[in-house]
Amino acid sequence: MGCGVSNSQDTDLQAMSHSEKTIKSALLIQRWFRSYQARMETRRRCTWSIFQSIEYSGEQDQHNLYNFFNDMLLTLGGNNKSKVYAESNKDDEDDELSEYVIDHSYDGPHPTFPLSHETMLDLIEAFKKKQVLHTKYVLKILKQMQELLKERPNISQATTAIAKQITVCGDLHGKIEDLFLIFYKNGIPSADNPYIFNGDFVDRGENSIEIAMLLFGFQIVYPNEVYINRGNHEDHIMNLRYGLIRELQVKYKSYTQVILKELAHVFGWLPIVTLIDKKILVCHGGVSDMTDLEYLSTIERQKYLSVLKPPLKDGSMPLEGIKEEDIGERIDLKEWRQVLDVLWSDPKPQPGCTPNKFRGGGCYFGPDVTKAILEKHNLKLLIRSHECKQNGYEYSHDGKVLTVFSASNYYEVGSNRGAYIKFGRDLKPHPVQYMYVASTSTRPLTARQNLSIIEESALRNVREKIIANKTVLLEAFKQSDPNDTGFITQTQWAKAMSEALQLDLPWLTIRSQLIKMNDDGCVEYVTCLQQEINFNGSRLNGPSFTEVIYRNKTALETIFRALDKDHSGCITMDEFSEGCKLLSQHLQTQMSDEVVSDMAKSLDINKDGQIDFNEFLEAFRLVDIQEKNLQKNQENLDKLKSHADLNQIANGDENQNSV
């Protein structure tokens, strides 16, 4: 019996030992997995920070340049002030559109008027097949939309009393596949399925005009069930930079200008705010400590064809840039702020209301501001968009603010989900997430592979910024390296990067991707400046031409499109001349007609009488080459002079003349 007991104890001990090993292994795996998840989350947040910082930096640049762009648009578009975008006359609509003949070569959709639910379904199917709607139909929908919006107040009143539900969508930014996915999951807009589209449905993506046609068409069919708020991108100044005008040029060629004018007028008439059952405030950006819905309801919103370009107090449009010290005297600052803040603002966790310097427009509003505005107007919740969120939506301010963003894969494929918000009669928000995935025969990527692709895309954006600012960065690095050792501390490097590029990024977290360090942990800062990326098939690493192009490429393209007033894709000699005159006024310099003519002929490399974008950029390359040649010649002269001085010292004055 003793042996039996001993054997039984040994077996129990072995079992306990095996169980302990299993538990320890499980704990080890769990600890490793949590560590892995933490590293992945750190990488995700870092990547997200890069994307958002660079996006908002671009919007800030647009604000900084808006005086020049406004002046250019107004001068090139004609000196007719607020009547640049002429209102349509309903009685003459058919006569106006008669010139747009639909010939036999057109293979797109043929919507029937008045528009119906069935017509809109046909339009959806046509857009799924990548068909382009004819100019005549586009203009007809835009003119009908204008007439509808003129009868609407600044603040729309939506209700759940009839349909027992309503859906709120955020930014779509030209991503029509997301709109199709929303309609598939949530249903087509109808009397029983009302929608609110909260602005920024254009720019950035490839199908802004198609989304506009669908949203406008559905509101025409269901004027009491479909609501569209204006966003900060429903603005013709923003459209110059962020893609809508480029899209129209590709699809509508010489008809771009007339479509753009009608679009800008519709954008100006879009309501600014929507209230759901008078309890939920829906607006694109947010609020500020100045927001007053009663005052906002009295504003003539159509005056603000561009929120970046406020009208003067007499109702006219400014022909010259407004100096900061003159803003209060020349425009109605209170009225402008009401519109600007609602379209451009962002929530922040800290209390108070401060200027949104990150974007360059609107404000940062804290939870105390949200509480005050909601209590003032007896509201329960603020629904806003304007910011891309990784999960498609995000609560803030103790659940009083809900951000919804409907464009999935916004920065890169897999970067974020899209979402929409469902409300029932109880007015409780129910977010619905999704992500558009293109059908492909390739094997799906793992989460780690997908994150690596997104991360590399973000780092490419950082490298572009570095290439565009090599000279500035080198000067900043050298200030921390007075002995010219070629090395600085990691903290000094991060500070220089932040100040020179004006980007608040986790530089120390991403340093291994951008720099090399010595054994002491110091940064060899020249390695930071040796970034290489592909640009138009060539590997570029600056600083000269590459630096000029990368620093100014978006501004150059915006200037080109502003000069190209008929949006044909080319600048005529007359358009270039008008642009130069404006630039001359802006810089307060004199430029004769002969000089302008010579410049235009020089830019017209192929001598076809007009300047395309490649020729426009080539001018900057040629100027840069001349600068480099001048610098090189100066360096050679300096070397010769130095060589002559040395010979003179070594051989005496007799060799001076020969040298």
XYZ file of C-alpha atoms in Angstrom:
659
model
C 0.000 0.000 0.000
C 2.913 2.332 0.694
C 4.126 1.944 -2.861
C 0.639 2.646 -4.167
C 0.354 5.866 -2.186
C 3.811 6.957 -3.318
C 2.979 6.364 -6.969
C -0.274 8.293 -6.580
C 1.545 11.267 -5.019
C 4.139 11.260 -7.792
C 1.365 11.307 -10.380
C -0.363 14.237 -8.620
C 2.912 16.155 -8.425
C 3.575 15.566 -12.116
C 0.042 16.720 -12.954
C 0.478 19.852 -10.822
C 3.848 20.528 -12.429
C 2.339 20.179 -15.905
C -0.578 22.437 -14.942
C 1.786 25.098 -13.590
C 3.815 25.015 -16.794
C 0.620 25.405 -18.823
C -0.481 28.388 -16.725
C 2.957 30.001 -16.942
C 3.004 29.483 -20.711
C -0.461 30.984 -21.019
C 0.582 33.994 -18.916
C 3.720 34.421 -21.003
C 1.733 34.318 -24.239
C -0.820 36.735 -22.794
C 1.925 39.140 -21.705
C 3.562 38.955 -25.144
C 0.228 39.514 -26.907
C -0.573 42.551 -24.775
C 2.877 43.943 -25.478
C 2.351 43.294 -29.204
C -1.018 45.041 -29.100
C 0.500 48.011 -27.262
C 3.253 48.353 -29.877
C 0.723 48.143 -32.707
C -1.468 50.775 -31.032
C 1.531 53.078 -30.571
C 2.373 52.738 -34.253
C -1.257 53.400 -35.224
C -1.467 56.544 -33.096
C 1.854 57.799 -34.393
C 0.782 57.233 -38.009
C -2.522 58.957 -37.318
C -0.734 61.960 -35.844
C 1.382 62.315 -38.995
C -1.614 62.180 -41.347
C -3.676 64.709 -39.394
C -0.825 67.143 -38.777
C 0.061 67.304 -42.462
C -3.603 67.567 -43.500
C -4.259 70.498 -41.172
C -0.970 72.098 -42.172
C -2.257 72.196 -45.754
C -5.492 73.887 -44.644
C -3.450 76.428 -42.708
C -1.435 77.168 -45.864
C -4.692 77.765 -47.725
C -5.686 80.372 -45.136
C -2.277 82.044 -45.341
C -2.562 82.380 -49.122
C -6.247 83.187 -49.395
C -5.821 86.944 -49.913
C -3.710 86.367 -53.002
C -5.952 83.609 -54.360
C -9.079 85.681 -53.711
C -7.632 88.685 -55.512
C -6.595 86.498 -58.412
C -10.003 84.858 -58.734
C -11.878 88.138 -58.535
C -9.587 89.926 -60.997
C -9.492 87.074 -63.486
C -13.190 86.308 -63.107
C -14.276 89.840 -63.933
C -14.654 92.974 -61.858
C -18.344 92.489 -61.120
C -18.071 91.962 -57.369
C -20.835 89.867 -55.843
C -22.427 89.226 -59.226
C -19.581 86.990 -60.383
C -21.947 84.079 -59.978
C -25.116 85.236 -61.698
C -28.385 83.910 -60.367
C -30.401 81.729 -62.694
C -33.842 82.706 -63.924
C -36.270 79.838 -63.649
C -38.360 81.052 -66.590
C -35.334 81.074 -68.861
C -33.888 77.760 -67.632
C -34.789 75.717 -70.709
C -33.559 78.467 -73.051
C -30.264 78.685 -71.162
C -29.708 74.939 -71.394
C -30.710 74.618 -75.050
C -27.144 75.315 -76.163
C -25.900 72.144 -74.443
C -26.734 69.624 -77.130
C -26.657 65.914 -76.280
C -25.211 64.230 -79.356
C -25.206 60.569 -80.378
C -21.750 59.924 -78.904
C -22.987 60.463 -75.326
C -23.381 57.077 -73.614
C -24.195 58.242 -70.074
C -27.499 58.268 -68.150
C -30.582 60.188 -69.363
C -32.485 61.271 -66.233
C -36.080 62.374 -66.754
C -37.514 65.541 -65.196
C -39.094 66.161 -62.793
C -36.791 63.837 -60.920
C -38.293 60.774 -59.241
C -37.189 57.995 -56.918
C -36.823 55.635 -59.900
C -34.732 58.192 -61.785
C -32.381 58.484 -58.823
C -32.006 54.686 -58.666
C -31.062 54.691 -62.363
C -28.531 57.449 -61.669
C -26.949 55.364 -58.894
C -26.550 52.409 -61.253
C -25.041 54.633 -63.930
C -22.472 56.042 -61.500
C -21.600 52.523 -60.359
C -20.679 51.859 -63.999
C -18.411 54.956 -63.989
C -20.655 56.824 -66.425
C -20.431 60.635 -66.517
C -23.602 62.710 -66.395
C -23.990 65.134 -69.309
C -23.360 68.844 -68.703
C -26.968 69.711 -69.543
C -28.335 67.397 -66.851
C -25.772 68.593 -64.296
C -26.761 72.224 -64.860
C -30.464 71.427 -64.742
C -30.115 69.708 -61.343
C -27.969 72.567 -60.036
C -30.484 75.205 -61.143
C -33.371 73.295 -59.558
C -31.342 72.897 -56.379
C -30.729 76.649 -56.247
C -34.438 77.409 -56.495
C -35.179 74.906 -53.728
C -32.486 76.223 -51.373
C -33.526 79.860 -51.781
C -36.732 79.004 -49.951
C -34.893 77.278 -47.085
C -33.809 78.956 -43.827
C -30.245 78.973 -42.502
C -31.246 76.416 -39.872
C -33.126 73.348 -41.151
C -35.653 71.628 -38.920
C -35.632 67.815 -39.202
C -37.918 65.461 -37.320
C -38.249 61.796 -36.401
C -41.992 62.142 -35.762
C -43.084 60.787 -39.165
C -40.446 58.217 -40.183
C -39.575 57.331 -36.563
C -35.880 57.507 -37.534
C -33.195 59.637 -39.173
C -29.594 59.010 -40.293
C -26.685 61.466 -40.055
C -23.693 61.078 -42.397
C -20.367 62.884 -42.059
C -17.634 63.795 -44.545
C -17.665 61.766 -47.780
C -14.990 63.748 -49.669
C -15.710 62.394 -53.126
C -15.580 58.725 -52.053
C -18.712 57.475 -53.765
C -18.126 53.824 -52.858
C -18.744 54.768 -49.220
C -22.035 56.421 -50.180
C -23.079 53.289 -52.080
C -22.164 51.213 -49.019
C -24.273 53.451 -46.759
C -27.253 53.122 -49.110
C -26.752 49.333 -49.218
C -26.602 48.957 -45.436
C -29.047 51.666 -44.410
C -31.356 52.011 -47.404
C -31.964 54.628 -50.098
C -33.253 58.047 -48.968
C -37.046 58.154 -49.025
C -40.051 59.502 -47.157
C -39.618 56.659 -44.662
C -35.816 56.877 -44.509
C -34.687 60.497 -43.973
C -31.033 61.575 -44.066
C -28.859 64.503 -42.974
C -25.565 64.928 -44.888
C -23.267 67.044 -42.745
C -21.062 68.745 -45.353
C -17.693 68.084 -47.011
C -19.070 65.744 -49.653
C -16.692 67.202 -52.271
C -12.881 67.444 -52.753
C -10.045 64.943 -52.238
C -11.845 61.933 -53.757
C -12.499 61.130 -57.426
C -16.314 61.393 -57.522
C -17.268 64.709 -55.924
C -19.582 65.765 -58.742
C -21.389 62.408 -58.771
C -21.970 62.558 -55.006
C -23.241 66.135 -55.360
C -25.670 65.054 -58.084
C -27.024 62.212 -55.946
C -27.414 64.298 -52.783
C -28.958 67.240 -54.647
C -31.205 64.936 -56.649
C -32.521 63.162 -53.559
C -33.187 66.485 -51.820
C -35.130 67.679 -54.872
C -37.207 64.477 -54.802
C -37.578 64.451 -50.990
C -37.276 68.091 -49.870
C -38.687 67.335 -46.408
C -36.695 64.164 -45.770
C -33.194 64.935 -47.076
C -31.103 67.717 -45.513
C -27.648 68.923 -46.559
C -25.476 71.123 -44.352
C -22.631 73.180 -45.738
C -19.083 72.105 -44.842
C -15.828 74.034 -45.053
C -15.043 72.343 -48.399
C -18.262 73.539 -50.027
C -16.233 76.614 -50.923
C -14.766 77.486 -54.329
C -11.491 78.678 -52.801
C -10.993 75.286 -51.151
C -12.031 73.553 -54.383
C -9.104 75.196 -56.186
C -6.646 73.338 -54.002
C -8.313 70.096 -52.990
C -9.515 68.463 -56.180
C -13.053 69.369 -57.270
C -11.933 71.741 -60.013
C -9.350 69.243 -61.248
C -12.057 66.570 -61.365
C -14.389 68.840 -63.356
C -11.630 69.659 -65.828
C -11.088 65.973 -66.533
C -14.782 65.121 -66.885
C -16.271 68.288 -68.382
C -13.363 69.992 -70.153
C -14.477 73.398 -71.491
C -17.756 73.304 -69.549
C -15.935 73.344 -66.212
C -16.354 77.076 -65.692
C -20.128 77.167 -66.096
C -20.614 74.121 -63.831
C -18.268 75.577 -61.222
C -20.191 78.854 -61.128
C -23.493 77.082 -60.568
C -21.931 74.804 -57.942
C -20.476 77.749 -56.043
C -23.886 79.378 -55.966
C -25.503 76.191 -54.621
C -22.774 75.906 -51.972
C -23.510 79.465 -50.857
C -27.210 78.660 -50.418
C -26.699 75.433 -48.436
C -28.088 75.672 -44.869
C -25.497 75.984 -42.116
C -27.149 74.018 -39.302
C -29.830 71.336 -38.889
C -31.802 70.660 -35.697
C -33.346 67.235 -35.038
C -36.582 67.537 -33.053
C -35.165 70.799 -31.677
C -32.963 68.746 -29.358
C -29.905 67.747 -31.408
C -27.650 70.273 -33.115
C -26.018 69.063 -36.347
C -23.335 71.254 -37.932
C -20.121 70.564 -39.789
C -17.376 71.953 -37.540
C -18.699 72.912 -34.142
C -19.424 75.973 -32.016
C -17.624 78.775 -30.221
C -18.316 81.089 -27.319
C -19.812 83.495 -29.896
C -22.251 81.012 -31.473
C -25.841 82.252 -31.339
C -28.406 80.226 -33.291
C -30.959 83.027 -33.250
C -28.477 85.449 -34.760
C -27.192 82.782 -37.166
C -30.721 82.312 -38.504
C -30.846 85.970 -39.644
C -27.636 85.999 -41.720
C -27.793 86.247 -45.518
C -25.765 83.074 -45.987
C -25.634 83.304 -49.783
C -23.243 86.262 -49.463
C -20.531 83.867 -48.299
C -19.650 82.257 -51.618
C -16.368 81.574 -49.859
C -16.217 81.607 -46.073
C -12.502 82.367 -46.459
C -13.470 85.555 -48.303
C -16.053 87.468 -46.272
C -18.029 90.202 -48.080
C -17.578 93.849 -47.158
C -20.160 95.613 -45.024
C -21.676 97.243 -48.100
C -22.344 93.779 -49.584
C -19.566 93.958 -52.184
C -16.669 91.534 -52.481
C -13.148 92.752 -51.556
C -10.890 93.247 -54.565
C -7.742 93.465 -52.476
C -6.433 91.532 -49.489
C -7.804 92.708 -46.164
C -5.142 93.737 -43.678
C -5.577 92.246 -40.232
C -5.848 95.654 -38.574
C -8.640 96.664 -40.996
C -10.784 93.540 -40.659
C -13.099 94.966 -37.987
C -13.763 98.109 -40.034
C -14.284 96.559 -43.461
C -16.318 93.430 -42.700
C -19.033 92.423 -40.244
C -16.753 90.460 -37.924
C -19.536 89.138 -35.687
C -21.534 87.797 -38.622
C -18.485 86.263 -40.278
C -17.412 84.539 -37.072
C -20.856 82.964 -36.744
C -20.417 81.203 -40.076
C -16.669 80.554 -39.853
C -16.784 78.970 -36.397
C -19.679 76.635 -37.215
C -17.898 75.350 -40.338
C -14.259 75.247 -39.183
C -14.050 74.617 -35.409
C -12.833 71.527 -33.489
C -13.507 70.327 -29.921
C -10.663 70.124 -27.401
C -10.534 68.577 -23.907
C -9.333 71.780 -22.232
C -11.923 74.402 -21.198
C -12.270 77.696 -23.005
C -12.323 78.893 -26.584
C -9.082 79.652 -28.452
C -8.160 80.304 -32.111
C -7.632 77.115 -34.119
C -4.093 77.870 -35.273
C -3.581 74.239 -36.254
C -6.077 74.542 -39.131
C -5.771 78.286 -39.511
C -9.532 78.911 -39.150
C -12.336 78.580 -36.626
C -11.598 77.845 -32.978
C -10.934 75.122 -30.430
C -13.921 74.873 -28.090
C -13.817 73.166 -24.710
C -16.462 71.172 -22.798
C -17.572 74.312 -20.943
C -18.342 76.035 -24.250
C -20.319 73.002 -25.458
C -22.304 72.897 -22.208
C -23.073 76.615 -22.364
C -24.289 76.518 -25.996
C -26.430 73.414 -25.462
C -28.009 74.819 -22.285
C -28.592 78.203 -23.902
C -30.625 76.623 -26.714
C -32.154 73.776 -24.682
C -30.299 71.088 -26.670
C -29.016 67.670 -25.628
C -26.262 66.785 -28.115
C -23.941 68.274 -30.739
C -23.304 66.149 -33.836
C -20.362 67.373 -35.933
C -17.953 66.014 -38.556
C -14.862 67.779 -39.968
C -12.302 65.380 -38.410
C -11.328 61.910 -39.579
C -11.635 59.369 -36.760
C -10.075 55.907 -36.796
C -13.345 54.210 -35.851
C -15.524 56.522 -37.950
C -16.969 58.246 -34.884
C -15.860 59.520 -31.481
C -17.516 60.923 -28.361
C -16.020 63.874 -26.478
C -16.999 66.488 -23.895
C -18.598 63.959 -21.530
C -20.695 62.493 -24.325
C -22.161 65.866 -25.343
C -20.237 65.985 -28.657
C -20.297 63.177 -31.224
C -18.015 63.372 -34.276
C -19.046 61.300 -37.309
C -16.856 60.789 -40.384
C -18.212 58.718 -43.289
C -15.211 58.407 -45.652
C -13.406 55.137 -44.918
C -9.788 54.592 -46.038
C -9.418 58.367 -45.926
C -5.639 58.688 -45.595
C -4.712 55.273 -46.968
C -6.395 51.920 -47.573
C -7.187 50.516 -44.138
C -6.368 53.734 -42.282
C -9.859 54.226 -40.827
C -13.446 53.052 -40.774
C -16.380 55.142 -41.909
C -19.573 55.535 -39.881
C -23.057 57.000 -39.836
C -25.347 57.700 -36.880
C -28.889 56.310 -36.585
C -31.514 57.991 -34.420
C -34.908 56.660 -33.394
C -37.750 58.447 -31.642
C -35.821 58.279 -28.366
C -33.041 60.351 -29.985
C -30.354 57.991 -28.732
C -27.433 57.830 -31.189
C -26.512 54.425 -32.632
C -23.221 54.540 -34.619
C -22.858 52.072 -37.505
C -19.316 51.359 -38.753
C -18.084 50.044 -42.082
C -15.044 49.960 -44.336
C -15.137 49.782 -48.105
C -12.959 46.952 -49.404
C -12.384 46.756 -53.148
C -12.901 43.298 -54.619
C -9.542 41.705 -55.348
C -8.196 38.278 -56.147
C -5.098 38.754 -54.009
C -4.792 37.276 -50.552
C -6.005 39.605 -47.753
C -3.273 41.360 -45.800
C -2.704 40.698 -42.116
C -3.279 43.531 -39.639
C 0.465 43.970 -39.269
C 1.049 44.097 -43.041
C -1.766 46.593 -43.469
C -0.406 48.816 -40.708
C 3.061 48.729 -42.297
C 1.608 49.991 -45.597
C -0.289 52.808 -43.865
C 2.794 53.670 -41.799
C 4.998 53.885 -44.879
C 2.470 56.174 -46.580
C 2.541 58.507 -43.580
C 6.351 58.505 -43.464
C 6.451 59.329 -47.170
C 4.497 62.500 -46.365
C 7.071 63.367 -43.697
C 9.938 62.746 -46.132
C 8.285 65.087 -48.635
C 8.220 67.777 -45.973
C 11.899 67.166 -45.200
C 12.871 67.391 -48.872
C 10.860 70.595 -49.207
C 12.683 72.207 -46.277
C 16.262 70.886 -46.418
C 17.882 74.295 -46.301
C 15.812 75.468 -43.335
C 16.407 72.190 -41.477
C 20.169 72.289 -42.036
C 20.326 75.805 -40.596
C 18.295 74.676 -37.573
C 20.567 71.670 -36.989
C 23.722 73.775 -37.254
C 22.437 76.168 -34.596
C 22.604 73.233 -32.178
C 26.024 72.199 -33.502
C 28.276 75.295 -33.201
C 31.452 73.166 -33.403
C 30.327 71.589 -36.683
C 30.668 68.007 -35.408
C 27.795 66.708 -37.531
C 26.009 65.386 -34.437
C 23.314 66.750 -32.119
C 21.257 65.218 -29.324
C 17.954 63.510 -30.044
C 16.088 66.221 -28.135
C 17.786 68.956 -30.173
C 16.920 67.107 -33.391
C 13.251 66.709 -32.411
C 12.982 70.385 -31.457
C 14.577 71.516 -34.734
C 12.236 69.284 -36.772
C 9.163 70.571 -34.951
C 10.092 74.245 -35.289
C 11.381 74.127 -38.880
C 8.515 72.060 -40.305
C 5.821 73.494 -38.023
C 4.537 69.966 -37.381
C 3.735 68.726 -33.888
C 4.688 65.075 -34.403
C 6.118 62.386 -32.078
C 9.555 62.880 -33.590
C 11.390 60.753 -31.050
C 9.026 57.855 -31.744
C 9.672 57.888 -35.503
C 13.364 58.861 -35.332
C 14.619 55.396 -36.304
C 12.793 55.739 -39.642
C 14.429 59.063 -40.497
C 17.927 59.269 -38.993
C 21.078 57.392 -38.038
C 22.689 57.650 -34.602
C 26.171 56.961 -33.273
C 27.033 54.694 -30.350
C 26.477 57.551 -27.907
C 22.891 58.006 -29.116
C 23.575 61.309 -30.881
C 21.898 62.087 -34.204
C 23.989 62.286 -37.373
C 21.717 64.997 -38.708
C 22.953 64.919 -42.305
C 21.289 61.483 -42.620
C 17.928 63.143 -41.940
C 18.430 65.270 -45.040
C 19.241 62.305 -47.282
C 15.627 61.239 -47.850
C 14.679 59.914 -51.286
C 11.238 59.512 -52.826
C 9.843 58.966 -56.304
C 8.411 62.000 -58.090
C 7.095 61.588 -61.644
C 9.216 58.475 -62.089
C 12.466 60.062 -60.916
C 14.223 59.636 -57.597
C 14.691 63.023 -56.062
C 16.575 64.073 -52.978
C 16.801 67.886 -53.314
C 17.497 70.388 -52.195
C 17.309 72.799 -55.148
C 14.517 72.167 -57.669
C 13.045 69.354 -55.639
C 12.914 71.546 -52.580
C 11.219 74.357 -54.497
C 8.638 72.022 -56.033
C 7.809 70.136 -52.847
C 7.537 73.265 -50.797
C 5.261 74.990 -53.299
C 3.700 72.284 -55.454
C 0.170 72.667 -54.072
C 0.332 76.447 -54.187
C 1.708 76.319 -57.739
C -1.114 74.065 -58.861
C -3.665 76.317 -57.156
C -2.175 79.399 -58.837
C -2.190 77.610 -62.197
C -5.876 76.719 -61.841
C -6.712 80.273 -60.777
C -4.916 81.649 -63.844
C -6.747 79.123 -66.009
C -10.042 80.992 -65.665
C -11.891 78.935 -68.292
C -10.597 75.715 -66.617
C -9.443 74.269 -69.915
C -6.258 72.830 -68.404
C -4.102 75.410 -70.197
C -3.332 79.091 -69.617
C -3.827 81.359 -72.619
C -1.540 84.336 -73.213
C -4.335 86.717 -72.168
C -4.970 84.785 -68.947
C -1.254 84.829 -68.133
C -1.092 88.572 -68.787
C -4.028 89.269 -66.447
C -2.440 87.098 -63.760
C 0.884 88.919 -64.026
C -0.838 92.287 -63.672
C -2.511 91.085 -60.487
C 0.780 89.717 -59.161
C 2.435 93.025 -59.976
C -0.206 94.894 -57.964
C 0.088 92.452 -55.098
C 3.881 92.780 -54.914
C 3.726 96.540 -55.628
C 6.110 96.250 -58.553
C 5.909 97.495 -62.131
C 5.749 94.967 -64.962
C 5.484 96.257 -68.538
C 3.333 94.569 -71.196
C 6.485 93.792 -73.160
C 8.052 91.980 -70.201
C 4.853 90.014 -69.583
C 4.642 89.058 -73.262
C 8.257 87.869 -73.290
C 7.641 85.821 -70.144
C 4.581 84.183 -71.668
C 6.432 83.276 -74.864
C 9.292 81.832 -72.829
C 6.890 79.654 -70.848
C 5.212 78.405 -74.021
C 7.906 75.828 -74.735
C 6.112 73.988 -77.561
C 4.924 77.300 -79.099
C 1.263 76.320 -79.336
C 0.036 79.658 -77.985
C -0.843 78.430 -74.482
C 0.856 77.166 -71.303
C 0.060 73.774 -69.802
C 0.912 72.733 -66.244
C 4.112 70.893 -67.219
C 5.395 74.006 -68.990
C 4.407 76.043 -65.930
C 6.488 73.805 -63.635
C 9.336 73.703 -66.161
C 9.723 77.454 -65.695
C 10.594 76.873 -62.048
C 13.108 74.201 -63.023
C 14.772 76.522 -65.533
C 14.923 79.365 -63.020
C 16.501 76.991 -60.521
C 19.072 75.828 -63.091
C 19.995 79.461 -63.790
C 20.403 80.092 -60.066
C 22.601 77.027 -59.719
C 24.690 78.087 -62.721
C 25.117 81.557 -61.261
C 26.135 80.050 -57.946
C 28.522 77.673 -59.702
C 30.037 80.500 -61.746
C 30.478 82.547 -58.597
C 32.148 79.599 -56.869
C 34.503 79.168 -59.850
C 35.342 82.867 -59.809
C 36.028 82.669 -56.086
C 38.286 79.660 -56.664
C 40.152 81.466 -59.469
C 40.550 84.519 -57.298
C 41.817 82.377 -54.438
C 44.170 80.550 -56.821
C 45.446 83.873 -58.168
C 46.075 85.165 -54.674
C 48.060 82.036 -53.800
C 50.169 82.302 -56.974
C 50.792 85.945 -56.287
C 52.026 85.148 -52.805
C 54.188 82.235 -53.985
C 55.668 83.701 -57.148
C 55.517 87.423 -56.638
C 53.862 90.153 -58.655
C 55.435 89.024 -61.944
C 52.897 86.237 -62.370
C 49.866 88.363 -61.561
C 49.070 89.427 -65.131
C 49.387 85.917 -66.556
C 47.058 84.550 -63.938
